Amino acid sequence: MGTANSSFLAGFDSVGAVDPSLTSAPPDTPESPGRRHKSARRRLAAAGVVLGAILLGGCQLPTFGAYKGSTSQARSTFHLWQGFFIAGLIVGGLVFLLIVWAVFRYRKRSDDVPVQTQYHTVLEIIYTVVPVLIVIGLFIATVVVENKVTAVEPNPYTELHVYAFQWGWEFQYDNGVKVIGQTTAAPTMVLPTGKTVRVYLRSYDVLHGFYVPEFNFSRYASPGYWTSFDLHVLHNGVYRGQCTQLCGLYHSLMFFNVRSVSPAAFQTWLHTTGAFQRQHPNSIGQLPAGIHANINGTAPGYSGSSGNTGNS
Amino acid sequence: MKVESLFLLFLGLFFGGICLWYWFWGYEDGGTMMLFGATLLGFLPGSYYFFWHRRFHGHKYFFWGRIKAAGDRPEDRDDAEMADGAGDIDSFPNSSIWPFVMGMGAFSLVLAMVFGVWLAFIGIPLMITALTGVTAESRRGGDI
Amino acid sequence: MTDVIEPTQTGLQVPEVPTGEPHGHAGHEDHGPSGILKWLTSTDHKVIGLSYMITAIAVFYISGIMALVMRLQLASPHSSLLSFSQYNALFTMHGSLMLYLFAGPFAFGGLANYIVPLQIGAPDMAFPRLNALSYWLYLTGSITMMLGFFVAGGAAQFGWVAYAPLSSATSSPGAGPDTWIMALVLTGFSAIFTGVNLCGTIFYLRAPGMTMFRMPIFTWNMLVTGILILIAFPVLTAALVMLFCDRHFDTHIYTAVGCHLVNGLPMRSCGSPLLWQNLFWFFGHPEVYILALPFFGIVTEIFPVFSRKPVFGYKGMVFATMSIAALSTGVWAHHMFTTGAVLLPFFSLLSLLIAVPTGIEFFNWIGTMWHGQLRFTTPMLFSVGFLFAFLMGGVTGIMLASPPIDFATHDTYFVVAHFHQVLIGTAVFAGFAGLYYWYPKMFGRMLHEGLGKWHFWLLFIGFWVTFMPQYVLGLLGMPRRVASYPSNLGWQSYNIVSTVGAFIIGVSFAFLLVNFVVSWRKPIPAGDNPWDGQTLEWFTTSPPPHHNYTHLPPIRSERPTWDYNHPDALNVPHGKAAHTNGKTNGKVRAGV
Ligand code: HEM
Ligand SMILES: [Cu+2]
């Protein structure tokens, strides 16, 4: 990671000062022990969710395998996920127990013909009405969260135009700064932490999927129309992103990174890069070269857990 | 006929409702058109069966006019005996080569779309033969 | 030859318990040709149904082998087993074969064709020649689909959904995609004809007394499936024809490149990639239920028989099926939540609501087993396996119906795990339950119970081992349809477990093959009613005679055969009557 970063920043060094928060390694790199610990814990959580729910219920809910989310939008989604998971656990668990009970309790014991019961109106009404109520509850929660996740602020801190293409990404900032990268060199999207950024998304060719796992969010990049959404990143860090919608041959290699830095660092980066790009118009394509994924898809910068550190 | 018709009419009604709701909420034309098609798919056969249901019960056209009531079909009556179904059900072909011929014709035709028009020179004759064959067969009562 | 069927001939006889000896059915002998010509020319629904099933199972094995190859590729992050384009072609063909050419045709072309006329006491399907045509279109469609592997450029590589504009001539050139399109045109027509046939048969050929609300749930579900087919498949066929025009006649229906500005306004001919998604999913979601309802029907036949009870909440079950069908037409865009261009609340509400009728079906199945005398024969085991599998798939489905959660998991392995649990629950667990259940009716011989149990347990174990890790992978962010993945994210161990599971499933299906061979070599005679079946098809001989019945019992409930065999154990409507210690006069042969 460290060496990769320095080659990334080689471009900046020639133009001037770079904010230190950009050069320092992100808090949790894939190699750091913290990350291994976290992934083990996630594995455990996924395996023992039932136990976890019972033990931790009330005070602190487990993540149920999902990312806690590194944007404010992602946090809402994460809480909705917890809610749905618990609802699913209760309802699914109940049905599971009913099946298991029926299967073990009513094994064939004799040749008697059992009572030929066919209807039980009250029971049937109950198991129609109760699910309807549960569904209404789930729907209300969904709408509340969905409005938060898709809400666009009238005055975002900055705007960003993202173009997807076979097989890479182009990030265009307000002041004309462009970052382009493709399979051999994943591009990095730099964002200001703690500010709301409006992203406009579109594709040059086929459908692609803009997906950052730790943002709990994905959106198709489609030709023909713009779609937009807001990102409000909560912590500095590097988050891996990848194309999720099948887009042809090298779909598997369409990586990118999101790097969130302090607003001040963001501004410095934007202006130094902007100045650099004005002086070297041909450099646009190569700017982020060599930082992350190569053709084998190895080593996209990844902090793995920086999204999980905040308290929820 | 009653259950059949109400079943389809209910589906049509539901799709119609959804169609309206969707149109006035989303203004999306593709989906609205398809929902409208689904509505028709419920209503057209549904009202046809409903028509016959009313006829069986002595109503000439849905709610107007009267004819002699024939009563429900045996398969719609709870208390029907097997004997109530007396008479010919229908004539069923025992075997027929024409579906196969037509299948091969269709096969050549679609392959013609992919691999070259010359295949249509096989497909079209096959289709024509099969269509004539099957028509003649069913008119004569099913013999090959 | 034509047989004129006269119910008087059959109905007036004093019904007797079918004995298994062939009934004399003078005047009903099959006078048609024999040998291969018989197979080519048969319009008998039983022959066509069997052909459908055999073809569909062959497709299933081929497609399953593709799945195993893909799982091998994914066992290591940068495997060189397959190239990217080979991998893309494989999942496209695996998905297309499984969905279009196995699950659907197996259910509504195979089992329904065979069983529905028997269950309602009909001599054949309503349009026997159309029925035969359906099969030939299906078979040639399957061949066309596989032809893709042998043309220049290889098979289609755009996934089973063929999203525009990836499926355009520029992004997917070659004959492979065209064969894919044409295969689906053929099978689309085949499905539509079968749908017409099912509806016609059920509306017009029921035996006297077999009112709509006395039809077995399997038949009900097939009727509803037939209607869904008629709603969905024409849309697909039309969409495919337009796609073909886009590829070859430059029509730009699905591509946005036609959008020039003329006098500052977009030209009217401007195409839209979203249109394809709308059309496709308007087909695609009902299709998902076309693939589920028949299998719900199968287990609804099996639970009562092996619990020795009537199906619990029969009418509720019918209405639940109808509402699933109705709702399923209004939920298509829940596959498009992440386009950012659909009405989220509308589609999420309707999608969530489907959980209610599905829940009703679940409780009814459990209710059917409640206080029963459960016999765990192979069909019953598979049906219980279906319950567990579909429960898991269903619960995760509800999560995906919520747009924010879908945003987080869309097109990741979470979705792959979800739809495999649903589809394997239905098409594999319930589908093969149906095969084990009706095989004795079709051939007059049993499948071996011991081998069947091996098949079940290996499948059941393999199923969970394969797909549970995929949920975790999805939550970690592994996208679907990738041929390689980064090696430093800790994904490999889950993938290895999943691959091992897939091979356990593969082994389980070897047992099925062995079972076929065994039943063919060393037949275990089944008799007419080996399971103490309840519905009409168990009244006739195994295999049924030409035109199915020589006589019918009186039809007074949805299970005439049971009523006939157990006259002292009729349905108790409200569970209040005293316990009947009815002695059974039906012979329970196999399966304890
Ligand atoms: C026998 C066990 C099975 C295994 C091990 C298996 C494995 C796989 C694999 C590895 C993929 C590719 C995933 C990806 O790269 O995104 C896949 C995709 C798929 N499978 Fe299966 N599968 C099995 C059975 C089935 C069945 C029974 C069905 C349907 C009835 C089915 C339907 C699909 C579909 C629709 C896709 C998606 C294709 C696409 O992305 O376009 N699979 N399966
Ligand atoms: Cu892409």
Tab-separated table of N, CA and C and ligand atoms in Angstrom, chain A residues 246 251, chain C residues 60 63-72 74 87-88 90-100 102-104 158-162 291 295 411-413 416 419-420 422-429 432 459 462-463 466-467 470 478-483 498-499 501-503 505-506 508-509, ligand 1:
chain	number	residue	atom	x	y	z
A	246	LEU	N	-23.129	-6.727	-14.853
A	246	LEU	CA	-22.376	-7.361	-15.933
A	246	LEU	C	-22.229	-6.411	-17.117
A	251	HIS	N	-15.651	-7.383	-16.951
A	251	HIS	CA	-16.495	-6.969	-15.830
A	251	HIS	C	-15.847	-7.269	-14.482
C	60	PHE	N	-31.145	-30.291	-17.389
C	60	PHE	CA	-30.719	-30.027	-16.016
C	60	PHE	C	-29.319	-30.577	-15.759
C	63	SER	N	-26.714	-28.445	-17.682
C	63	SER	CA	-26.545	-27.154	-17.038
C	63	SER	C	-25.883	-27.293	-15.669
C	64	GLY	N	-26.175	-28.392	-14.980
C	64	GLY	CA	-25.543	-28.624	-13.688
C	64	GLY	C	-24.043	-28.817	-13.828
C	65	ILE	N	-23.641	-29.495	-14.900
C	65	ILE	CA	-22.200	-29.676	-15.110
C	65	ILE	C	-21.538	-28.324	-15.351
C	66	MET	N	-22.225	-27.452	-16.089
C	66	MET	CA	-21.684	-26.100	-16.269
C	66	MET	C	-21.505	-25.413	-14.919
C	67	ALA	N	-22.487	-25.585	-14.035
C	67	ALA	CA	-22.391	-24.958	-12.722
C	67	ALA	C	-21.164	-25.472	-11.982
C	68	LEU	N	-20.903	-26.776	-12.075
C	68	LEU	CA	-19.748	-27.323	-11.366
C	68	LEU	C	-18.453	-26.741	-11.930
C	69	VAL	N	-18.389	-26.600	-13.250
C	69	VAL	CA	-17.179	-26.026	-13.835
C	69	VAL	C	-16.980	-24.593	-13.332
C	70	MET	N	-18.074	-23.846	-13.261
C	70	MET	CA	-17.951	-22.475	-12.750
C	70	MET	C	-17.490	-22.460	-11.301
C	71	ARG	N	-18.038	-23.385	-10.520
C	71	ARG	CA	-17.629	-23.411	-9.112
C	71	ARG	C	-16.147	-23.778	-8.999
C	72	LEU	N	-15.671	-24.644	-9.882
C	72	LEU	CA	-14.237	-24.962	-9.859
C	72	LEU	C	-13.420	-23.708	-10.140
C	74	LEU	N	-14.172	-20.707	-9.514
C	74	LEU	CA	-14.220	-19.740	-8.420
C	74	LEU	C	-13.515	-20.237	-7.170
C	87	TYR	N	-16.160	-18.020	-19.026
C	87	TYR	CA	-16.949	-17.954	-17.802
C	87	TYR	C	-18.273	-17.243	-18.068
C	88	ASN	N	-18.171	-16.089	-18.785
C	88	ASN	CA	-19.395	-15.338	-19.068
C	88	ASN	C	-20.384	-16.176	-19.872
C	90	LEU	N	-20.587	-19.385	-19.830
C	90	LEU	CA	-21.108	-20.477	-18.999
C	90	LEU	C	-22.235	-20.025	-18.094
C	91	PHE	N	-22.051	-18.880	-17.398
C	91	PHE	CA	-23.165	-18.539	-16.502
C	91	PHE	C	-24.387	-18.121	-17.295
C	92	THR	N	-24.158	-17.529	-18.475
C	92	THR	CA	-25.319	-17.185	-19.301
C	92	THR	C	-26.083	-18.443	-19.687
C	93	MET	N	-25.352	-19.442	-20.157
C	93	MET	CA	-26.026	-20.656	-20.601
C	93	MET	C	-26.591	-21.434	-19.412
C	94	HIS	N	-25.835	-21.482	-18.318
C	94	HIS	CA	-26.351	-22.181	-17.132
C	94	HIS	C	-27.672	-21.574	-16.696
C	95	GLY	N	-27.699	-20.245	-16.561
C	95	GLY	CA	-28.930	-19.595	-16.117
C	95	GLY	C	-30.054	-19.785	-17.118
C	96	SER	N	-29.738	-19.593	-18.399
C	96	SER	CA	-30.802	-19.701	-19.398
C	96	SER	C	-31.344	-21.119	-19.474
C	97	LEU	N	-30.449	-22.099	-19.472
C	97	LEU	CA	-30.915	-23.480	-19.558
C	97	LEU	C	-31.763	-23.830	-18.343
C	98	MET	N	-31.283	-23.464	-17.157
C	98	MET	CA	-32.017	-23.820	-15.948
C	98	MET	C	-33.394	-23.169	-15.924
C	99	LEU	N	-33.438	-21.884	-16.234
C	99	LEU	CA	-34.706	-21.184	-16.060
C	99	LEU	C	-35.661	-21.432	-17.216
C	100	TYR	N	-35.191	-21.220	-18.438
C	100	TYR	CA	-36.114	-21.308	-19.560
C	100	TYR	C	-36.347	-22.751	-19.988
C	102	PHE	N	-35.214	-25.807	-18.254
C	102	PHE	CA	-35.410	-26.896	-17.306
C	102	PHE	C	-36.632	-26.644	-16.422
C	103	ALA	N	-36.535	-25.653	-15.554
C	103	ALA	CA	-37.535	-25.535	-14.489
C	103	ALA	C	-38.951	-25.386	-15.036
C	104	GLY	N	-39.136	-24.450	-15.976
C	104	GLY	CA	-40.472	-24.242	-16.499
C	104	GLY	C	-40.989	-25.453	-17.253
C	158	PHE	N	-24.190	-12.457	-22.178
C	158	PHE	CA	-24.781	-11.294	-21.516
C	158	PHE	C	-25.689	-11.647	-20.353
C	159	GLY	N	-25.538	-12.847	-19.809
C	159	GLY	CA	-26.367	-13.222	-18.674
C	159	GLY	C	-27.745	-13.641	-19.150
C	160	TRP	N	-28.513	-14.265	-18.247
C	160	TRP	CA	-29.814	-14.765	-18.704
C	160	TRP	C	-30.789	-13.626	-18.931
C	161	VAL	N	-30.437	-12.397	-18.514
C	161	VAL	CA	-31.354	-11.280	-18.675
C	161	VAL	C	-31.065	-10.454	-19.913
C	162	ALA	N	-29.903	-10.642	-20.553
C	162	ALA	CA	-29.596	-9.980	-21.823
C	162	ALA	C	-29.833	-8.480	-21.783
C	291	LEU	N	-42.261	-20.402	-12.331
C	291	LEU	CA	-41.334	-21.429	-11.884
C	291	LEU	C	-41.583	-21.859	-10.450
C	295	PHE	N	-44.516	-25.916	-8.480
C	295	PHE	CA	-43.816	-26.695	-7.459
C	295	PHE	C	-44.523	-26.584	-6.113
C	411	ASP	N	-26.976	-7.464	-7.130
C	411	ASP	CA	-25.927	-7.989	-7.993
C	411	ASP	C	-24.686	-8.441	-7.236
C	412	THR	N	-24.864	-8.792	-5.968
C	412	THR	CA	-23.761	-9.439	-5.264
C	412	THR	C	-24.133	-10.904	-5.068
C	413	TYR	N	-23.239	-11.635	-4.432
C	413	TYR	CA	-23.508	-13.039	-4.177
C	413	TYR	C	-24.660	-13.253	-3.214
C	416	VAL	N	-27.261	-14.034	-5.531
C	416	VAL	CA	-27.037	-15.362	-6.104
C	416	VAL	C	-27.502	-16.429	-5.106
C	419	PHE	N	-31.487	-16.386	-4.873
C	419	PHE	CA	-32.323	-16.996	-5.916
C	419	PHE	C	-31.997	-18.462	-6.106
C	420	HIS	N	-30.803	-18.885	-5.767
C	420	HIS	CA	-30.570	-20.328	-5.839
C	420	HIS	C	-31.343	-21.054	-4.754
C	422	VAL	N	-34.180	-20.181	-3.516
C	422	VAL	CA	-35.568	-20.239	-3.939
C	422	VAL	C	-35.737	-21.248	-5.074
C	423	LEU	N	-34.879	-21.123	-6.087
C	423	LEU	CA	-35.069	-21.953	-7.276
C	423	LEU	C	-34.747	-23.413	-7.021
C	424	ILE	N	-33.714	-23.673	-6.235
C	424	ILE	CA	-33.421	-25.070	-5.950
C	424	ILE	C	-34.479	-25.626	-5.016
C	425	GLY	N	-34.954	-24.776	-4.098
C	425	GLY	CA	-36.071	-25.200	-3.254
C	425	GLY	C	-37.226	-25.670	-4.102
C	426	THR	N	-37.612	-24.851	-5.074
C	426	THR	CA	-38.758	-25.217	-5.883
C	426	THR	C	-38.376	-26.247	-6.945
C	427	ALA	N	-37.576	-25.816	-7.922
C	427	ALA	CA	-37.379	-26.664	-9.100
C	427	ALA	C	-36.669	-27.957	-8.764
C	428	VAL	N	-35.780	-27.956	-7.777
C	428	VAL	CA	-35.040	-29.180	-7.515
C	428	VAL	C	-35.692	-29.984	-6.386
C	429	PHE	N	-35.831	-29.394	-5.198
C	429	PHE	CA	-36.421	-30.185	-4.115
C	429	PHE	C	-37.856	-30.577	-4.460
C	432	PHE	N	-38.128	-32.664	-7.930
C	432	PHE	CA	-37.785	-34.079	-7.873
C	432	PHE	C	-38.653	-34.825	-6.868
C	459	LEU	N	-28.095	-34.112	-1.325
C	459	LEU	CA	-28.553	-32.842	-1.886
C	459	LEU	C	-28.789	-31.829	-0.779
C	462	GLY	N	-25.426	-30.723	0.682
C	462	GLY	CA	-24.706	-29.936	-0.307
C	462	GLY	C	-25.336	-28.572	-0.526
C	463	PHE	N	-26.638	-28.551	-0.487
C	463	PHE	CA	-27.360	-27.306	-0.715
C	463	PHE	C	-26.968	-26.232	0.292
C	466	THR	N	-23.298	-25.203	-0.053
C	466	THR	CA	-23.009	-24.371	-1.220
C	466	THR	C	-23.467	-22.940	-1.022
C	467	PHE	N	-24.665	-22.756	-0.531
C	467	PHE	CA	-25.244	-21.429	-0.665
C	467	PHE	C	-25.170	-20.568	0.586
C	470	GLN	N	-22.373	-18.131	0.411
C	470	GLN	CA	-22.543	-17.083	-0.592
C	470	GLN	C	-23.256	-15.862	-0.026
C	478	MET	N	-18.843	-9.246	-2.649
C	478	MET	CA	-18.402	-9.917	-3.871
C	478	MET	C	-19.514	-9.834	-4.914
C	479	PRO	N	-19.227	-9.193	-6.069
C	479	PRO	CA	-20.258	-9.084	-7.092
C	479	PRO	C	-20.521	-10.420	-7.750
C	480	ARG	N	-21.712	-10.573	-8.333
C	480	ARG	CA	-21.995	-11.791	-9.079
C	480	ARG	C	-21.383	-11.681	-10.468
C	481	ARG	N	-21.376	-12.774	-11.179
C	481	ARG	CA	-20.907	-12.836	-12.557
C	481	ARG	C	-19.465	-12.379	-12.713
C	482	VAL	N	-18.606	-12.685	-11.735
C	482	VAL	CA	-17.192	-12.387	-11.900
C	482	VAL	C	-16.428	-13.697	-12.039
C	483	ALA	N	-15.472	-13.691	-12.961
C	483	ALA	CA	-14.685	-14.891	-13.203
C	483	ALA	C	-13.462	-14.933	-12.312
C	498	SER	N	-18.092	-23.262	-0.754
C	498	SER	CA	-19.214	-23.300	-1.686
C	498	SER	C	-18.972	-24.307	-2.809
C	499	THR	N	-17.749	-24.345	-3.290
C	499	THR	CA	-17.439	-25.292	-4.362
C	499	THR	C	-17.575	-26.734	-3.871
C	501	GLY	N	-19.497	-27.793	-1.564
C	501	GLY	CA	-20.934	-28.068	-1.487
C	501	GLY	C	-21.513	-28.408	-2.846
C	502	ALA	N	-21.089	-27.637	-3.865
C	502	ALA	CA	-21.633	-27.874	-5.201
C	502	ALA	C	-21.309	-29.284	-5.658
C	503	PHE	N	-20.122	-29.758	-5.304
C	503	PHE	CA	-19.782	-31.115	-5.735
C	503	PHE	C	-20.556	-32.163	-4.947
C	505	ILE	N	-23.629	-31.727	-4.153
C	505	ILE	CA	-24.878	-31.761	-4.919
C	505	ILE	C	-24.697	-32.611	-6.172
C	506	GLY	N	-23.540	-32.409	-6.828
C	506	GLY	CA	-23.278	-33.183	-8.040
C	506	GLY	C	-23.341	-34.673	-7.768
C	508	SER	N	-24.929	-36.153	-5.391
C	508	SER	CA	-26.292	-36.585	-5.068
C	508	SER	C	-27.048	-36.925	-6.346
C	509	PHE	N	-26.774	-36.163	-7.420
C	509	PHE	CA	-27.522	-36.446	-8.633
C	509	PHE	C	-27.027	-37.681	-9.377
D	1	HEM	C1	-26.914	-27.634	-8.748
D	1	HEM	C2	-26.457	-26.655	-8.105
D	1	HEM	C3	-26.145	-25.318	-8.722
D	1	HEM	C4	-24.946	-24.709	-8.659
D	1	HEM	C5	-23.688	-25.231	-7.991
D	1	HEM	C6	-25.070	-23.468	-9.354
D	1	HEM	C7	-24.029	-22.562	-9.528
D	1	HEM	C8	-24.136	-21.357	-10.182
D	1	HEM	C9	-23.059	-20.462	-10.418
D	1	HEM	C10	-21.627	-20.688	-9.996
D	1	HEM	C11	-23.567	-19.380	-11.061
D	1	HEM	C12	-22.800	-18.160	-11.515
D	1	HEM	C13	-22.858	-17.123	-10.481
D	1	HEM	C14	-22.217	-15.890	-10.955
D	1	HEM	O1	-21.066	-15.934	-11.420
D	1	HEM	O2	-22.856	-14.839	-10.842
D	1	HEM	C15	-24.959	-19.587	-11.239
D	1	HEM	C16	-25.816	-18.687	-11.838
D	1	HEM	C17	-27.161	-18.919	-12.015
D	1	HEM	N1	-27.851	-20.065	-11.682
D	1	HEM	FE1	-27.094	-21.692	-10.782
D	1	HEM	N2	-26.337	-23.333	-9.822
D	1	HEM	C18	-27.038	-24.449	-9.470
D	1	HEM	C19	-28.364	-24.716	-9.750
D	1	HEM	C20	-29.230	-23.819	-10.354
D	1	HEM	C21	-30.627	-24.066	-10.576
D	1	HEM	C22	-31.367	-25.329	-10.192
D	1	HEM	C23	-31.130	-22.954	-11.168
D	1	HEM	C24	-32.529	-22.646	-11.638
D	1	HEM	C25	-33.525	-23.406	-11.668
D	1	HEM	C26	-30.054	-22.019	-11.324
D	1	HEM	C27	-30.195	-20.772	-11.883
D	1	HEM	C28	-29.171	-19.883	-12.043
D	1	HEM	C29	-29.322	-18.578	-12.617
D	1	HEM	C30	-30.615	-17.954	-13.128
D	1	HEM	C31	-28.073	-17.976	-12.608
D	1	HEM	C32	-27.731	-16.563	-13.059
D	1	HEM	C33	-27.157	-16.541	-14.411
D	1	HEM	C34	-26.789	-15.146	-14.708
D	1	HEM	O3	-26.134	-14.509	-13.879
D	1	HEM	O4	-27.174	-14.665	-15.781
D	1	HEM	N3	-28.907	-22.576	-10.810
D	1	HEM	N4	-25.298	-20.811	-10.699
